[in-house]
Amino acid sequence: ATATTGYDVANSLRFNSGSSDYLQRTPSSTGNRKTFTVSLWVKRSKLGSRQAIFNNTDGSGQNGIYFDFYSDDTLAILDYGSGSYLTPRFETTQVFRDVSAWYHIVYAVDTTQSTESDRVKIYVNGSQVTNFDVANYPSQNQDTLWNRTDTLEIGSYNGSGNYFGGYMAEVVNIDGQQLDPTSFGEFDADSPNIWKPIDVSGLTFGTNGFYLDFENSGSLGADVSGNGNNFTVNNLTSIDQSTDTCTNNFVTLNPLIHTPNPPTFSEGNLKFVKTNTGVGHGPDTIGTIGAQSGKWYFEMKTVTSTSFYLGMIGDNHNNANSNGDIGGPNIHTVNPDPTFGDAVNNNGTYTSISLSYSANDIFGMAYDLDNGKWYFHINGTYFNSGDPTSGSTGTGSMGNITTGTLFYLPFAGGGSYNHQHTFEFNFGSPPYSISSGNADANGHGNFEYSVPSGYFSLCTKNLAEFG
């Protein structure tokens, strides 16, 4: 769920499961081990592998609390000690595979409660989870393994594995209270199916409580609760501070649409790597969010300069074939290809062009879905003297787009046979350093080159303006 009004979350932290990205803190004193609440917002990137959200162990990796996504994409929250599962232990039936969505997870514990089912409550997006594959409640007045003086990690198992891949925002620990999700979020008054965050700064956090908002780029682990329970940052830099948040959700690449011969996705599904050769033109990838109208802009950095294609595709596309290609009508791409020749593709009609580009150049894509035109630039210079602001005139447009019925999504692929490819996409929250910094007219996004007047980054706040 994504909020479009009210309280705004400015930043999240982007974790790359391909490297040892995590936060850690060792409390100086024990907190309340019977009563506490953990709340966080998370957007997943990597699926199909065990990944740690929280981990609180004694250093042996054998005694602690595990707050994980399992390899089957279920959520597990449990205590573990001396080689055995303890209580509480919960494993959801529900799976969490939507890489386009933010999930709000609340783990609320009070073992002093007389009713067993009241001692542990888990909520997702404001609703209590009641379906579990495993649901083992703690005994009354039991001390759990949370809020001890052992090292607490976010995004890692014992500092050495199960690294989390995705985004986190508004990470909170309440020491001494069992709270329900309305302490952290609310349903939108205008769109009652949307669960959105509220300001939590006024909560009582308790001794080991903390509130990580990830707004200080120079200290990403800063606790803003007032307790000073700061976290040490491991392998996370200002580049990993993202504006893709639970109140403004940006498009990323979609790892669920890639088969066969999948590429490797990383950096919050903004980096695409094809390492295999001899498997046809694929694999391809599309974005998680599309638009039916409006004017949209994004950039792509060519980390390698071999052949590829880049553009937009209609939501009536075909699934990937045996080569990994995604096809069908309503494809509009620029196809740089040093082997077979550069071209543009409009609905399967190819027109030869001549391009000059190198590794680490940046392609900018401007799509006018109101007038059915599209444009692209290389390092800020538009091909064919294109003018994205020319409206229905379409000065220098690369072709006509059929509009009015389809949703168009960002689309890219790996070009010719036997080429390897690495791309980094910037839909407004870049995975690489930006030297200049340009937002759209609504103040959203961070781009290397100027966003054409009237064009916007693909994010939920901008999409809301187009209905």
Short mmCIF file of C-alpha atoms in Angstrom, two decimals:
data_model
loop_
_atom_site.label_atom_id
_atom_site.label_comp_id
_atom_site.label_asym_id
_atom_site.label_seq_id
_atom_site.Cartn_x
_atom_site.Cartn_y
_atom_site.Cartn_z
CA ALA A 1 0.00 0.00 0.00
CA THR A 2 1.22 3.48 -0.76
CA ALA A 3 0.04 6.74 0.72
CA THR A 4 -0.46 9.75 -1.53
CA THR A 5 -1.51 12.32 1.07
CA GLY A 6 -0.75 13.21 4.66
CA TYR A 7 2.48 12.30 6.42
CA ASP A 8 5.45 11.94 4.09
CA VAL A 9 8.37 9.57 4.54
CA ALA A 10 11.37 11.23 2.92
CA ASN A 11 13.85 8.36 2.65
CA SER A 12 14.32 4.64 2.77
CA LEU A 13 17.46 2.51 2.83
CA ARG A 14 18.21 0.30 -0.17
CA PHE A 15 19.88 -3.02 0.75
CA ASN A 16 21.71 -5.00 -1.92
CA SER A 17 21.52 -8.73 -1.19
CA GLY A 18 24.55 -9.26 -3.42
CA SER A 19 26.85 -7.62 -0.86
CA SER A 20 27.20 -7.42 2.90
CA ASP A 21 24.82 -4.51 3.50
CA TYR A 22 23.52 -4.34 7.06
CA LEU A 23 23.18 -2.27 10.23
CA GLN A 24 24.13 -3.38 13.73
CA ARG A 25 23.93 -2.25 17.34
CA THR A 26 24.83 -3.83 20.67
CA PRO A 27 22.59 -2.53 23.49
CA SER A 28 24.34 -1.62 26.75
CA SER A 29 21.48 -2.85 28.91
CA THR A 30 18.59 -5.28 28.76
CA GLY A 31 15.17 -3.94 27.89
CA ASN A 32 11.72 -5.44 28.35
CA ARG A 33 11.83 -9.00 27.06
CA LYS A 34 8.15 -9.67 27.72
CA THR A 35 6.50 -6.66 26.12
CA PHE A 36 7.57 -4.83 22.94
CA THR A 37 6.54 -3.89 19.41
CA VAL A 38 8.57 -3.90 16.20
CA SER A 39 7.28 -1.94 13.19
CA LEU A 40 8.82 -1.44 9.78
CA TRP A 41 7.96 -0.81 6.15
CA VAL A 42 9.63 -3.02 3.56
CA LYS A 43 9.67 -3.31 -0.22
CA ARG A 44 11.20 -6.54 -1.48
CA SER A 45 13.59 -6.86 -4.41
CA LYS A 46 15.14 -10.31 -4.21
CA LEU A 47 12.81 -13.31 -3.99
CA GLY A 48 13.30 -17.03 -3.49
CA SER A 49 16.07 -17.00 -0.87
CA ARG A 50 16.18 -16.69 2.89
CA GLN A 51 16.79 -13.09 3.91
CA ALA A 52 17.15 -11.57 7.35
CA ILE A 53 15.14 -8.51 8.29
CA PHE A 54 16.11 -8.51 11.97
CA ASN A 55 18.53 -10.84 13.72
CA ASN A 56 19.44 -10.67 17.41
CA THR A 57 21.96 -13.35 18.38
CA ASP A 58 24.60 -14.00 20.99
CA GLY A 59 27.35 -14.21 18.36
CA SER A 60 27.19 -17.98 17.96
CA GLY A 61 24.30 -17.72 15.54
CA GLN A 62 22.46 -20.27 17.68
CA ASN A 63 20.61 -18.17 20.26
CA GLY A 64 18.42 -15.31 19.22
CA ILE A 65 15.36 -14.00 17.47
CA TYR A 66 14.97 -14.40 13.72
CA PHE A 67 12.78 -12.07 11.69
CA ASP A 68 13.19 -13.47 8.15
CA PHE A 69 11.70 -13.97 4.74
CA TYR A 70 12.10 -17.66 3.95
CA SER A 71 13.12 -19.04 0.56
CA ASP A 72 9.45 -19.75 -0.21
CA ASP A 73 8.79 -16.02 0.42
CA THR A 74 6.80 -16.56 3.60
CA LEU A 75 7.53 -14.50 6.71
CA ALA A 76 9.03 -16.20 9.78
CA ILE A 77 9.46 -14.63 13.22
CA LEU A 78 10.81 -16.93 15.90
CA ASP A 79 13.10 -17.48 18.87
CA TYR A 80 15.85 -20.05 18.46
CA GLY A 81 18.27 -21.40 21.04
CA SER A 82 20.75 -24.26 21.58
CA GLY A 83 20.02 -25.74 18.18
CA SER A 84 16.23 -25.88 18.64
CA TYR A 85 13.18 -23.82 17.80
CA LEU A 86 11.70 -22.09 20.84
CA THR A 87 8.59 -20.03 21.42
CA PRO A 88 7.37 -17.72 20.12
CA ARG A 89 7.57 -19.22 16.65
CA PHE A 90 5.44 -18.07 13.71
CA GLU A 91 5.64 -18.84 10.00
CA THR A 92 3.00 -17.32 7.75
CA THR A 93 0.94 -19.12 5.15
CA GLN A 94 0.85 -15.87 3.19
CA VAL A 95 3.70 -15.25 0.77
CA PHE A 96 5.23 -11.85 0.05
CA ARG A 97 6.15 -11.72 -3.65
CA ASP A 98 4.88 -8.35 -4.80
CA VAL A 99 8.07 -6.46 -5.69
CA SER A 100 6.03 -3.39 -6.66
CA ALA A 101 4.50 -2.93 -3.21
CA TRP A 102 5.48 -1.68 0.22
CA TYR A 103 4.49 -3.92 3.13
CA HIS A 104 4.00 -2.60 6.67
CA ILE A 105 4.84 -5.33 9.20
CA VAL A 106 4.11 -5.06 12.93
CA TYR A 107 5.22 -7.67 15.48
CA ALA A 108 3.49 -6.93 18.80
CA VAL A 109 4.34 -9.04 21.87
CA ASP A 110 3.11 -9.10 25.48
CA THR A 111 3.67 -12.44 27.19
CA THR A 112 1.98 -11.19 30.39
CA GLN A 113 -1.40 -11.55 28.68
CA SER A 114 -3.58 -14.33 30.11
CA THR A 115 -5.06 -15.25 26.71
CA GLU A 116 -2.49 -17.10 24.61
CA SER A 117 -3.50 -15.56 21.26
CA ASP A 118 -3.09 -12.06 22.72
CA ARG A 119 0.57 -12.63 23.58
CA VAL A 120 1.79 -12.34 19.98
CA LYS A 121 0.10 -10.43 17.18
CA ILE A 122 1.44 -9.93 13.67
CA TYR A 123 -0.04 -7.37 11.30
CA VAL A 124 0.55 -6.64 7.62
CA ASN A 125 -0.77 -3.41 6.11
CA GLY A 126 -3.05 -2.75 9.06
CA SER A 127 -4.68 -6.19 9.18
CA GLN A 128 -3.87 -8.97 11.64
CA VAL A 129 -2.36 -12.12 10.15
CA THR A 130 -4.34 -15.17 11.27
CA ASN A 131 -3.21 -17.88 8.84
CA PHE A 132 0.04 -19.58 9.81
CA ASP A 133 1.83 -22.76 8.81
CA VAL A 134 3.37 -22.64 12.30
CA ALA A 135 1.94 -20.73 15.28
CA ASN A 136 3.56 -21.55 18.61
CA TYR A 137 2.75 -19.01 21.33
CA PRO A 138 4.99 -18.29 24.31
CA SER A 139 3.99 -19.25 27.83
CA GLN A 140 2.58 -16.57 30.11
CA ASN A 141 5.23 -14.16 31.49
CA GLN A 142 7.94 -15.79 29.36
CA ASP A 143 11.09 -13.78 28.64
CA THR A 144 11.70 -13.79 24.89
CA LEU A 145 15.11 -13.35 23.26
CA TRP A 146 14.34 -9.79 22.13
CA ASN A 147 15.74 -6.68 23.85
CA ARG A 148 18.83 -8.43 25.21
CA THR A 149 22.38 -7.09 25.25
CA ASP A 150 23.36 -9.25 22.29
CA THR A 151 24.08 -7.66 18.93
CA LEU A 152 21.04 -6.64 16.93
CA GLU A 153 21.39 -6.63 13.15
CA ILE A 154 19.14 -5.28 10.43
CA GLY A 155 19.48 -6.90 7.01
CA SER A 156 21.86 -9.71 7.95
CA TYR A 157 22.14 -13.04 9.74
CA ASN A 158 24.96 -12.87 12.30
CA GLY A 159 26.85 -10.42 10.09
CA SER A 160 27.79 -13.10 7.60
CA GLY A 161 24.89 -14.09 5.39
CA ASN A 162 21.19 -14.13 4.47
CA TYR A 163 21.54 -10.50 3.43
CA PHE A 164 18.32 -8.67 2.77
CA GLY A 165 17.55 -7.42 -0.73
CA GLY A 166 15.13 -4.52 -0.93
CA TYR A 167 14.10 -1.30 0.76
CA MET A 168 13.29 -0.50 4.39
CA ALA A 169 11.68 2.60 5.88
CA GLU A 170 10.40 3.79 9.26
CA VAL A 171 12.06 1.04 11.32
CA VAL A 172 10.85 1.24 14.94
CA ASN A 173 11.34 -0.70 18.16
CA ILE A 174 9.02 0.07 21.08
CA ASP A 175 10.49 -1.30 24.32
CA GLY A 176 7.81 -1.93 26.95
CA GLN A 177 4.50 -1.64 25.05
CA GLN A 178 2.44 -3.92 22.84
CA LEU A 179 0.94 -1.58 20.25
CA ASP A 180 -1.44 -2.21 17.39
CA PRO A 181 -0.75 -0.96 13.85
CA THR A 182 -2.79 2.23 14.31
CA SER A 183 0.14 3.58 16.33
CA PHE A 184 2.17 3.52 13.10
CA GLY A 185 -0.31 3.82 10.23
CA GLU A 186 -3.86 4.47 9.11
CA PHE A 187 -6.19 3.81 6.22
CA ASP A 188 -6.45 6.68 3.78
CA ALA A 189 -9.69 8.65 4.19
CA ASP A 190 -10.15 9.07 0.43
CA SER A 191 -8.92 5.59 -0.57
CA PRO A 192 -9.85 3.23 2.29
CA ASN A 193 -7.92 0.30 0.82
CA ILE A 194 -4.65 2.21 1.09
CA TRP A 195 -2.69 1.76 4.33
CA LYS A 196 -0.26 4.64 4.92
CA PRO A 197 2.22 5.68 7.62
CA ILE A 198 1.62 8.31 10.28
CA ASP A 199 4.09 10.36 12.28
CA VAL A 200 5.54 8.13 15.04
CA SER A 201 7.91 10.68 16.56
CA GLY A 202 5.63 11.23 19.56
CA LEU A 203 5.63 7.60 20.71
CA THR A 204 7.28 6.47 23.93
CA PHE A 205 10.14 4.26 22.75
CA GLY A 206 11.50 2.82 26.03
CA THR A 207 15.08 1.95 27.03
CA ASN A 208 16.12 -0.06 23.97
CA GLY A 209 13.62 1.61 21.66
CA PHE A 210 14.73 3.28 18.46
CA TYR A 211 13.37 4.98 15.38
CA LEU A 212 15.38 4.83 12.16
CA ASP A 213 14.12 7.23 9.48
CA PHE A 214 17.27 7.06 7.26
CA GLU A 215 17.12 10.80 6.54
CA ASN A 216 20.70 11.64 7.57
CA SER A 217 22.88 10.63 4.61
CA GLY A 218 25.98 11.12 6.74
CA SER A 219 24.68 8.80 9.47
CA LEU A 220 22.23 6.32 7.98
CA GLY A 221 21.96 4.40 11.26
CA ALA A 222 20.99 7.44 13.34
CA ASP A 223 18.26 6.84 15.93
CA VAL A 224 15.88 9.82 15.97
CA SER A 225 13.77 8.58 18.90
CA GLY A 226 15.75 10.70 21.33
CA ASN A 227 17.39 7.63 22.90
CA GLY A 228 20.58 7.82 20.84
CA ASN A 229 20.43 4.08 20.13
CA ASN A 230 22.36 4.52 16.90
CA PHE A 231 23.33 1.70 14.55
CA THR A 232 26.69 1.13 12.89
CA VAL A 233 26.51 1.03 9.10
CA ASN A 234 28.22 -1.79 7.21
CA ASN A 235 28.77 -1.38 3.45
CA LEU A 236 25.96 1.16 3.10
CA THR A 237 26.64 4.65 1.73
CA SER A 238 24.69 7.74 0.75
CA ILE A 239 24.01 6.09 -2.64
CA ASP A 240 21.90 3.53 -0.77
CA GLN A 241 19.69 6.25 0.69
CA SER A 242 16.60 6.16 -1.51
CA THR A 243 13.54 8.32 -2.08
CA ASP A 244 11.57 5.19 -3.00
CA THR A 245 9.39 5.07 0.12
CA CYS A 246 6.07 3.90 1.51
CA THR A 247 4.60 7.32 0.69
CA ASN A 248 6.10 7.67 -2.78
CA ASN A 249 6.64 4.35 -4.52
CA PHE A 250 8.94 4.42 -7.58
CA VAL A 251 9.00 1.96 -10.45
CA THR A 252 11.74 -0.69 -10.44
CA LEU A 253 12.52 -3.63 -12.70
CA ASN A 254 10.37 -6.74 -12.25
CA PRO A 255 12.32 -9.96 -11.50
CA LEU A 256 9.12 -12.02 -11.81
CA ILE A 257 9.13 -11.48 -15.59
CA HIS A 258 12.43 -12.83 -16.87
CA THR A 259 12.23 -16.52 -17.72
CA PRO A 260 14.02 -18.37 -19.12
CA ASN A 261 17.72 -17.45 -18.87
CA PRO A 262 17.14 -14.84 -16.17
CA PRO A 263 19.44 -11.88 -15.72
CA THR A 264 20.81 -10.95 -12.32
CA PHE A 265 18.94 -8.13 -10.59
CA SER A 266 20.53 -6.11 -7.81
CA GLU A 267 20.59 -2.62 -6.26
CA GLY A 268 16.90 -2.73 -5.39
CA ASN A 269 16.03 -4.13 -8.85
CA LEU A 270 17.60 -1.16 -10.60
CA LYS A 271 20.67 -2.99 -11.93
CA PHE A 272 20.33 -5.58 -14.70
CA VAL A 273 23.19 -7.95 -15.59
CA LYS A 274 23.16 -10.56 -18.35
CA THR A 275 26.24 -12.75 -18.03
CA ASN A 276 25.22 -15.72 -20.18
CA THR A 277 25.83 -15.85 -23.92
CA GLY A 278 24.48 -17.86 -26.81
CA VAL A 279 20.89 -17.79 -25.53
CA GLY A 280 19.26 -15.48 -28.02
CA HIS A 281 18.31 -11.88 -27.66
CA GLY A 282 17.00 -12.14 -24.12
CA PRO A 283 16.58 -11.89 -21.33
CA ASP A 284 14.22 -8.96 -21.21
CA THR A 285 12.80 -7.02 -18.30
CA ILE A 286 9.90 -4.64 -17.73
CA GLY A 287 9.04 -2.15 -15.02
CA THR A 288 6.72 -2.70 -12.09
CA ILE A 289 4.57 0.39 -12.74
CA GLY A 290 3.07 1.69 -15.96
CA ALA A 291 0.99 4.62 -17.16
CA GLN A 292 -1.88 5.12 -19.60
CA SER A 293 -1.59 8.87 -20.01
CA GLY A 294 0.74 11.69 -19.04
CA LYS A 295 4.36 12.42 -19.92
CA TRP A 296 7.13 10.35 -18.37
CA TYR A 297 10.90 10.42 -18.16
CA PHE A 298 13.60 8.00 -16.97
CA GLU A 299 17.31 7.37 -17.51
CA MET A 300 19.53 4.33 -18.01
CA LYS A 301 23.28 4.12 -17.57
CA THR A 302 25.07 1.79 -20.00
CA VAL A 303 27.67 0.23 -17.72
CA THR A 304 28.68 -1.89 -20.72
CA SER A 305 28.29 -0.61 -24.26
CA THR A 306 27.24 -3.74 -26.15
CA SER A 307 23.89 -4.05 -27.90
CA PHE A 308 20.61 -3.60 -26.07
CA TYR A 309 17.14 -2.15 -26.47
CA LEU A 310 15.42 0.35 -24.25
CA GLY A 311 11.99 1.93 -24.19
CA MET A 312 8.37 1.19 -23.30
CA ILE A 313 6.02 -1.72 -23.94
CA GLY A 314 2.25 -2.04 -23.78
CA ASP A 315 0.69 -4.16 -21.06
CA ASN A 316 -0.63 -6.54 -23.74
CA HIS A 317 2.88 -7.92 -24.23
CA ASN A 318 3.66 -11.61 -24.63
CA ASN A 319 5.43 -13.59 -21.93
CA ALA A 320 9.09 -14.45 -22.43
CA ASN A 321 9.76 -17.08 -25.07
CA SER A 322 12.49 -19.76 -25.12
CA ASN A 323 15.15 -17.11 -25.76
CA GLY A 324 13.94 -14.93 -22.91
CA ASP A 325 12.43 -12.38 -25.30
CA ILE A 326 9.27 -10.48 -24.35
CA GLY A 327 7.37 -9.62 -27.50
CA GLY A 328 4.07 -8.57 -28.96
CA PRO A 329 2.69 -5.30 -30.30
CA ASN A 330 3.09 -1.82 -28.89
CA ILE A 331 6.85 -1.86 -28.36
CA HIS A 332 8.71 1.43 -28.77
CA THR A 333 12.45 1.14 -28.26
CA VAL A 334 15.81 2.43 -29.34
CA ASN A 335 18.04 -0.51 -30.27
CA PRO A 336 21.78 0.30 -30.20
CA ASP A 337 23.56 -2.66 -31.78
CA PRO A 338 27.16 -2.49 -33.04
CA THR A 339 26.85 -5.94 -34.64
CA PHE A 340 23.66 -5.67 -36.69
CA GLY A 341 23.20 -1.90 -36.80
CA ASP A 342 21.41 0.67 -34.69
CA ALA A 343 17.65 1.03 -35.09
CA VAL A 344 14.41 2.15 -33.54
CA ASN A 345 11.44 -0.19 -33.18
CA ASN A 346 7.85 1.00 -33.42
CA ASN A 347 5.36 -1.87 -33.20
CA GLY A 348 7.73 -4.20 -35.04
CA THR A 349 8.69 -1.68 -37.72
CA TYR A 350 12.43 -1.11 -37.58
CA THR A 351 14.13 2.03 -38.89
CA SER A 352 17.91 2.18 -39.18
CA ILE A 353 19.69 5.00 -37.38
CA SER A 354 23.29 5.79 -36.48
CA LEU A 355 24.30 6.29 -32.85
CA SER A 356 27.49 7.16 -31.04
CA TYR A 357 27.66 5.91 -27.47
CA SER A 358 30.10 4.33 -25.03
CA ALA A 359 30.19 2.55 -21.71
CA ASN A 360 28.81 4.68 -18.85
CA ASP A 361 26.85 6.94 -21.17
CA ILE A 362 23.34 7.81 -20.02
CA PHE A 363 20.28 7.36 -22.21
CA GLY A 364 17.24 9.46 -21.32
CA MET A 365 13.76 8.35 -22.40
CA ALA A 366 10.82 10.79 -22.70
CA TYR A 367 7.37 9.31 -23.44
CA ASP A 368 4.40 11.55 -24.22
CA LEU A 369 1.34 9.35 -23.75
CA ASP A 370 -0.99 12.31 -24.24
CA ASN A 371 0.16 13.05 -27.78
CA GLY A 372 1.47 9.58 -28.68
CA LYS A 373 5.13 10.56 -29.22
CA TRP A 374 8.47 9.46 -27.79
CA TYR A 375 12.03 10.79 -27.69
CA PHE A 376 15.44 9.82 -26.38
CA HIS A 377 18.74 11.49 -25.66
CA ILE A 378 22.32 10.35 -25.09
CA ASN A 379 24.08 12.38 -22.40
CA GLY A 380 21.53 15.16 -22.70
CA THR A 381 21.49 15.57 -26.51
CA TYR A 382 18.20 14.44 -28.06
CA PHE A 383 18.46 12.31 -31.17
CA ASN A 384 17.04 13.79 -34.36
CA SER A 385 16.92 17.21 -32.62
CA GLY A 386 13.91 15.91 -30.76
CA ASP A 387 11.82 18.32 -28.73
CA PRO A 388 9.74 16.48 -26.10
CA THR A 389 7.85 19.71 -25.35
CA SER A 390 6.54 20.08 -28.92
CA GLY A 391 3.25 18.34 -28.10
CA SER A 392 1.15 17.07 -31.01
CA THR A 393 3.68 18.49 -33.49
CA GLY A 394 6.14 15.81 -32.36
CA THR A 395 9.31 17.60 -33.47
CA GLY A 396 12.02 14.94 -33.83
CA SER A 397 9.80 12.24 -32.38
CA MET A 398 11.02 8.65 -32.85
CA GLY A 399 7.54 7.40 -33.70
CA ASN A 400 3.83 7.33 -32.88
CA ILE A 401 2.42 5.51 -29.85
CA THR A 402 -1.09 4.05 -29.80
CA THR A 403 -2.64 5.60 -26.72
CA GLY A 404 -5.90 5.59 -24.82
CA THR A 405 -6.36 1.91 -23.95
CA LEU A 406 -2.98 0.45 -22.95
CA PHE A 407 -0.73 0.95 -19.99
CA TYR A 408 2.90 1.35 -21.00
CA LEU A 409 5.74 0.07 -18.85
CA PRO A 410 9.51 0.64 -19.04
CA PHE A 411 11.12 -2.12 -21.12
CA ALA A 412 14.70 -3.20 -21.76
CA GLY A 413 16.60 -6.19 -23.03
CA GLY A 414 19.96 -7.63 -23.80
CA GLY A 415 20.32 -7.18 -27.53
CA SER A 416 22.23 -9.51 -29.85
CA TYR A 417 23.54 -13.03 -29.35
CA ASN A 418 26.74 -13.63 -27.39
CA HIS A 419 26.79 -10.22 -25.79
CA GLN A 420 26.95 -9.58 -22.08
CA HIS A 421 25.21 -6.56 -20.64
CA THR A 422 25.06 -4.43 -17.52
CA PHE A 423 22.54 -1.60 -17.19
CA GLU A 424 21.65 0.67 -14.27
CA PHE A 425 18.24 2.30 -14.32
CA ASN A 426 17.21 5.58 -12.77
CA PHE A 427 13.47 6.03 -12.49
CA GLY A 428 14.04 8.85 -10.02
CA SER A 429 15.92 7.12 -7.20
CA PRO A 430 19.30 6.31 -8.80
CA PRO A 431 21.55 3.40 -7.76
CA TYR A 432 24.61 5.37 -8.86
CA SER A 433 26.08 8.79 -8.10
CA ILE A 434 24.49 11.78 -9.81
CA SER A 435 26.80 14.70 -10.58
CA SER A 436 24.20 17.38 -11.22
CA GLY A 437 20.80 16.42 -9.80
CA ASN A 438 17.55 17.34 -11.53
CA ALA A 439 14.03 16.80 -10.18
CA ASP A 440 10.79 16.98 -12.15
CA ALA A 441 8.42 19.94 -11.82
CA ASN A 442 6.73 18.32 -8.81
CA GLY A 443 10.06 18.02 -7.03
CA HIS A 444 10.28 14.24 -7.41
CA GLY A 445 13.20 12.22 -8.75
CA ASN A 446 16.93 12.81 -9.03
CA PHE A 447 18.25 12.68 -12.58
CA GLU A 448 21.56 13.43 -14.26
CA TYR A 449 19.91 15.50 -17.00
CA SER A 450 17.08 18.01 -16.99
CA VAL A 451 13.59 16.56 -17.05
CA PRO A 452 11.71 18.08 -20.02
CA SER A 453 9.03 20.57 -19.05
CA GLY A 454 5.74 18.77 -18.41
CA TYR A 455 7.39 15.36 -17.94
CA PHE A 456 7.58 13.47 -14.65
CA SER A 457 9.23 10.52 -12.96
CA LEU A 458 7.25 7.29 -12.69
CA CYS A 459 6.20 7.29 -9.03
CA THR A 460 2.89 7.01 -7.26
CA LYS A 461 2.67 10.65 -6.25
CA ASN A 462 2.96 11.74 -9.87
CA LEU A 463 0.67 8.98 -11.12
CA ALA A 464 -2.03 10.10 -8.69
CA GLU A 465 -2.26 13.40 -10.56
CA PHE A 466 -3.25 11.56 -13.75
CA GLY A 467 -6.06 9.60 -12.15
#
